CSV table of C-alpha atoms in Angstrom, one decimal:
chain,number,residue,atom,x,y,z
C,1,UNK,CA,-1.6,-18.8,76.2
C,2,UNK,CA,0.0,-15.9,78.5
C,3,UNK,CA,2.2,-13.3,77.0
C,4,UNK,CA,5.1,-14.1,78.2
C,5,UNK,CA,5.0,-17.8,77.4
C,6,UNK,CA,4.4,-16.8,73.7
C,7,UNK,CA,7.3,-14.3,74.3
C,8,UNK,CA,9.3,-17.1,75.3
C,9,UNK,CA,9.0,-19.4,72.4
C,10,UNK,CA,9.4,-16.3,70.2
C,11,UNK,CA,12.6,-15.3,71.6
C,12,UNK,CA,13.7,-19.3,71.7
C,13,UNK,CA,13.2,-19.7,67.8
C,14,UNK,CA,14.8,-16.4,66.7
C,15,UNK,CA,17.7,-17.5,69.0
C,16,UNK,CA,17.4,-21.0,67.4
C,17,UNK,CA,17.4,-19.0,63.9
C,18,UNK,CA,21.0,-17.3,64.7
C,19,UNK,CA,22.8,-20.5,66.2
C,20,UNK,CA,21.8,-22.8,63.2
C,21,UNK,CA,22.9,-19.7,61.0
C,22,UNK,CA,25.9,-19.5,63.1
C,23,UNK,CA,27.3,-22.7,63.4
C,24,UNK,CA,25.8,-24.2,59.9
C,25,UNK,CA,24.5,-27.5,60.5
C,26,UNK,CA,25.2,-28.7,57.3
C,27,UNK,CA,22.8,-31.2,54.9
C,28,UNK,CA,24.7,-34.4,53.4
C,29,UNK,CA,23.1,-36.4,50.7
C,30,UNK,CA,23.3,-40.0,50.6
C,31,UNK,CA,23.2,-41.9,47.5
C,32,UNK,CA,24.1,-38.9,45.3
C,33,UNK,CA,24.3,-40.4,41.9
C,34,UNK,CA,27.5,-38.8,39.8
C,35,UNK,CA,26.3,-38.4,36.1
C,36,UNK,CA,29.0,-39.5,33.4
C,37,UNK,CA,30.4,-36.8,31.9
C,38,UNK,CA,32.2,-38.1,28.8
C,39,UNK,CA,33.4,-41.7,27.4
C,40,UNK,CA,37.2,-42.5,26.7
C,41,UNK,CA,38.6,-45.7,24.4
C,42,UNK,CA,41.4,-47.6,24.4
C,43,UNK,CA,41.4,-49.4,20.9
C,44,UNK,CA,42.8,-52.3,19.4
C,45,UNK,CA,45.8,-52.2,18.1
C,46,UNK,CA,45.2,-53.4,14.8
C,47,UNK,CA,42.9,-50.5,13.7
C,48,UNK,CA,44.2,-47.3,11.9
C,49,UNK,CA,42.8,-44.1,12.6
C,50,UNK,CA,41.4,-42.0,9.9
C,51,UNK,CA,40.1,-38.7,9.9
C,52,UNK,CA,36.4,-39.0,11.0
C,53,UNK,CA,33.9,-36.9,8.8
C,54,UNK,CA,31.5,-34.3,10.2
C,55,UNK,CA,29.7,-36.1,12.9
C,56,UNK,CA,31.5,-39.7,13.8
C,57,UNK,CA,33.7,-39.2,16.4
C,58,UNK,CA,36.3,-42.0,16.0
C,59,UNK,CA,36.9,-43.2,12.2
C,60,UNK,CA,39.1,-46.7,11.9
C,61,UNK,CA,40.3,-48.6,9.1
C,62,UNK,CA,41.1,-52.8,9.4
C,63,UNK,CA,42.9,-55.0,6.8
C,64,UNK,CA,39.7,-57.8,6.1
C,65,UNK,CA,40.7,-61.1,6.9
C,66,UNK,CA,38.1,-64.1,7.2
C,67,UNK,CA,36.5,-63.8,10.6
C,68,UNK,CA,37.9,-60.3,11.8
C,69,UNK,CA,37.8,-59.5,15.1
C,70,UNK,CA,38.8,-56.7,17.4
C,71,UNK,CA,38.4,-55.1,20.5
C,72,UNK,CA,37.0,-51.5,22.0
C,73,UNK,CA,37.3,-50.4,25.8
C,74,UNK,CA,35.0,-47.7,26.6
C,75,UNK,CA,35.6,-46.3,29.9
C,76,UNK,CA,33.8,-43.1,31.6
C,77,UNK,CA,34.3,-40.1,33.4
C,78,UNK,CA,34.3,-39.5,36.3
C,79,UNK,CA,36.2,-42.5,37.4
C,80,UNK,CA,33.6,-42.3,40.5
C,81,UNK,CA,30.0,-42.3,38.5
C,82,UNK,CA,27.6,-44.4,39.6
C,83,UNK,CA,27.0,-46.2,36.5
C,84,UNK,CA,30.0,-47.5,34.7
C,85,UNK,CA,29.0,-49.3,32.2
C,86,UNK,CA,28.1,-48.2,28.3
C,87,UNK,CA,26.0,-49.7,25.6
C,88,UNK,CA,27.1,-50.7,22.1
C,89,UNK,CA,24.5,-50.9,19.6
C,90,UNK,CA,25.0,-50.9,15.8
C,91,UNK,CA,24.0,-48.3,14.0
C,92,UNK,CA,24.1,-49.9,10.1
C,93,UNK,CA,20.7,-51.0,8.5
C,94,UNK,CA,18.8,-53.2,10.2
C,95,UNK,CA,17.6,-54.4,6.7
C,96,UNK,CA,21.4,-55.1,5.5
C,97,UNK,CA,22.0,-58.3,6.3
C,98,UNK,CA,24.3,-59.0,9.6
C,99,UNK,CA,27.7,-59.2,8.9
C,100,UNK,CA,29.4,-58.2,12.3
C,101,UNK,CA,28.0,-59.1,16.3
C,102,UNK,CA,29.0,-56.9,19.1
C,103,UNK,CA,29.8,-58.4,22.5
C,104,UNK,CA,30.4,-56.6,25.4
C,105,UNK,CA,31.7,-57.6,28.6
C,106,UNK,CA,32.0,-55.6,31.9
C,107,UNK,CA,34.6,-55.9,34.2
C,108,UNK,CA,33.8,-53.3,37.5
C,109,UNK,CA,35.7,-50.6,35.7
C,110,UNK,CA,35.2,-50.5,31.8
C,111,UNK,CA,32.9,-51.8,29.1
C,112,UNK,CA,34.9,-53.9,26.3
C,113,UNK,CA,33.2,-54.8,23.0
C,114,UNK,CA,34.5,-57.7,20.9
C,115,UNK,CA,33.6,-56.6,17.1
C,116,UNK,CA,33.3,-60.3,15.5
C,117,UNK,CA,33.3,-59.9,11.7
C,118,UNK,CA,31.4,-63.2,9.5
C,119,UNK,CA,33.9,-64.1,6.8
C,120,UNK,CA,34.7,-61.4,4.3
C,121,UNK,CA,33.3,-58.1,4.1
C,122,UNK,CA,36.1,-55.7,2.1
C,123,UNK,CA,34.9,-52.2,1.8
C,124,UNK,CA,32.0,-52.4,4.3
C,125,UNK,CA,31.3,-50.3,7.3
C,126,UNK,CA,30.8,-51.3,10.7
C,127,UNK,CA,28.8,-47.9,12.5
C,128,UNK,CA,28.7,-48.3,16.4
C,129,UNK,CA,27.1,-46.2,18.8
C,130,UNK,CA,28.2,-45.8,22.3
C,131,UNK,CA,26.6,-44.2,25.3
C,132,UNK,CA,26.6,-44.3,28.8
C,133,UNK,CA,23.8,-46.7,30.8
C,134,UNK,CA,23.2,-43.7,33.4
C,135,UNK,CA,20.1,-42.5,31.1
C,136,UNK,CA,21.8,-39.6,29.8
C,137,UNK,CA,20.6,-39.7,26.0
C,138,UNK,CA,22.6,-36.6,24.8
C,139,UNK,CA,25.6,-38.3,25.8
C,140,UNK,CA,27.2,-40.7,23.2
C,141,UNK,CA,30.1,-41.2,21.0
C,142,UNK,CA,30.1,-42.6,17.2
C,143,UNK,CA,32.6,-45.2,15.9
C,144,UNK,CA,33.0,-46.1,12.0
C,145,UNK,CA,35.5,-48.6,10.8
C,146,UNK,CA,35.7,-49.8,7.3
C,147,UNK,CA,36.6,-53.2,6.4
C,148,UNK,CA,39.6,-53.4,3.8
């Protein structure tokens, strides 16, 4: 190539350089996914809040009737994350026999687990652990409610 062609093109992508710079074409990312940030509840009515010990987050007591049942709505935050919906799973012994089942139901905006109790289980503990289904393992909250 001839000098002043090369000139040229030189001169057209420093003056390229400045107007981009200048007028900042801007970058826009599509299908950003919005990590939850932390988990609210809104809880039945029939459990009494305790004061948790070192390491539950939410600590409940329930008058135990045959067949108790109750309800917990988990909802995130940001009301705009991508994934909504959270996970119960139980956290008492897998080797103590099941006396409680945890379904959960989502509805487009929050998670609601149904706590259904087998007959009578006075002074026994249900454990429940809740996290968020967007992968984020650090993120979780702890529930214990005792059956009285």
């Amino acid at each position: 190539m001839k000098k002043p062609v090369i000139l040229i093109i030189g001169l057209i992508y420093a003056l390229a350089i400045v107007v981009v710079g200048f007028l900042g074409i801007k970058a826009r990312v599509f299908n950003e996914k919005i990590y939850v940030k932390d988990i609210t509840f809104v809880f039945d009515e029939n459990l009494t809040q305790r004061k948790a010990p070192e390491g539950v987050d939410y600590y409940f007591t329930i008058p135990d009737v045959e067949n108790t049942s109750f309800d917990i709505t988990a909802k995130v935050l940001p009301n705009n994350a991508t994934v909504k919906q959270c996970t119960f799973t139980s956290l008492n012994d897998i080797n103590d026999e099941p006396f409680y089942t945890i379904n959960t139901e989502f509805n487009g905006e929050s998670t609601i687990g149904t706590i259904v109790c087998n007959g009578f289980n006075s002074f026994r503990t249900i454990c429940i652990k809740v996290s968020p289904n967007d992968g984020n393992k650090q993120l979780y909250k702890t529930i214990w409610i005792l059956l009285i």
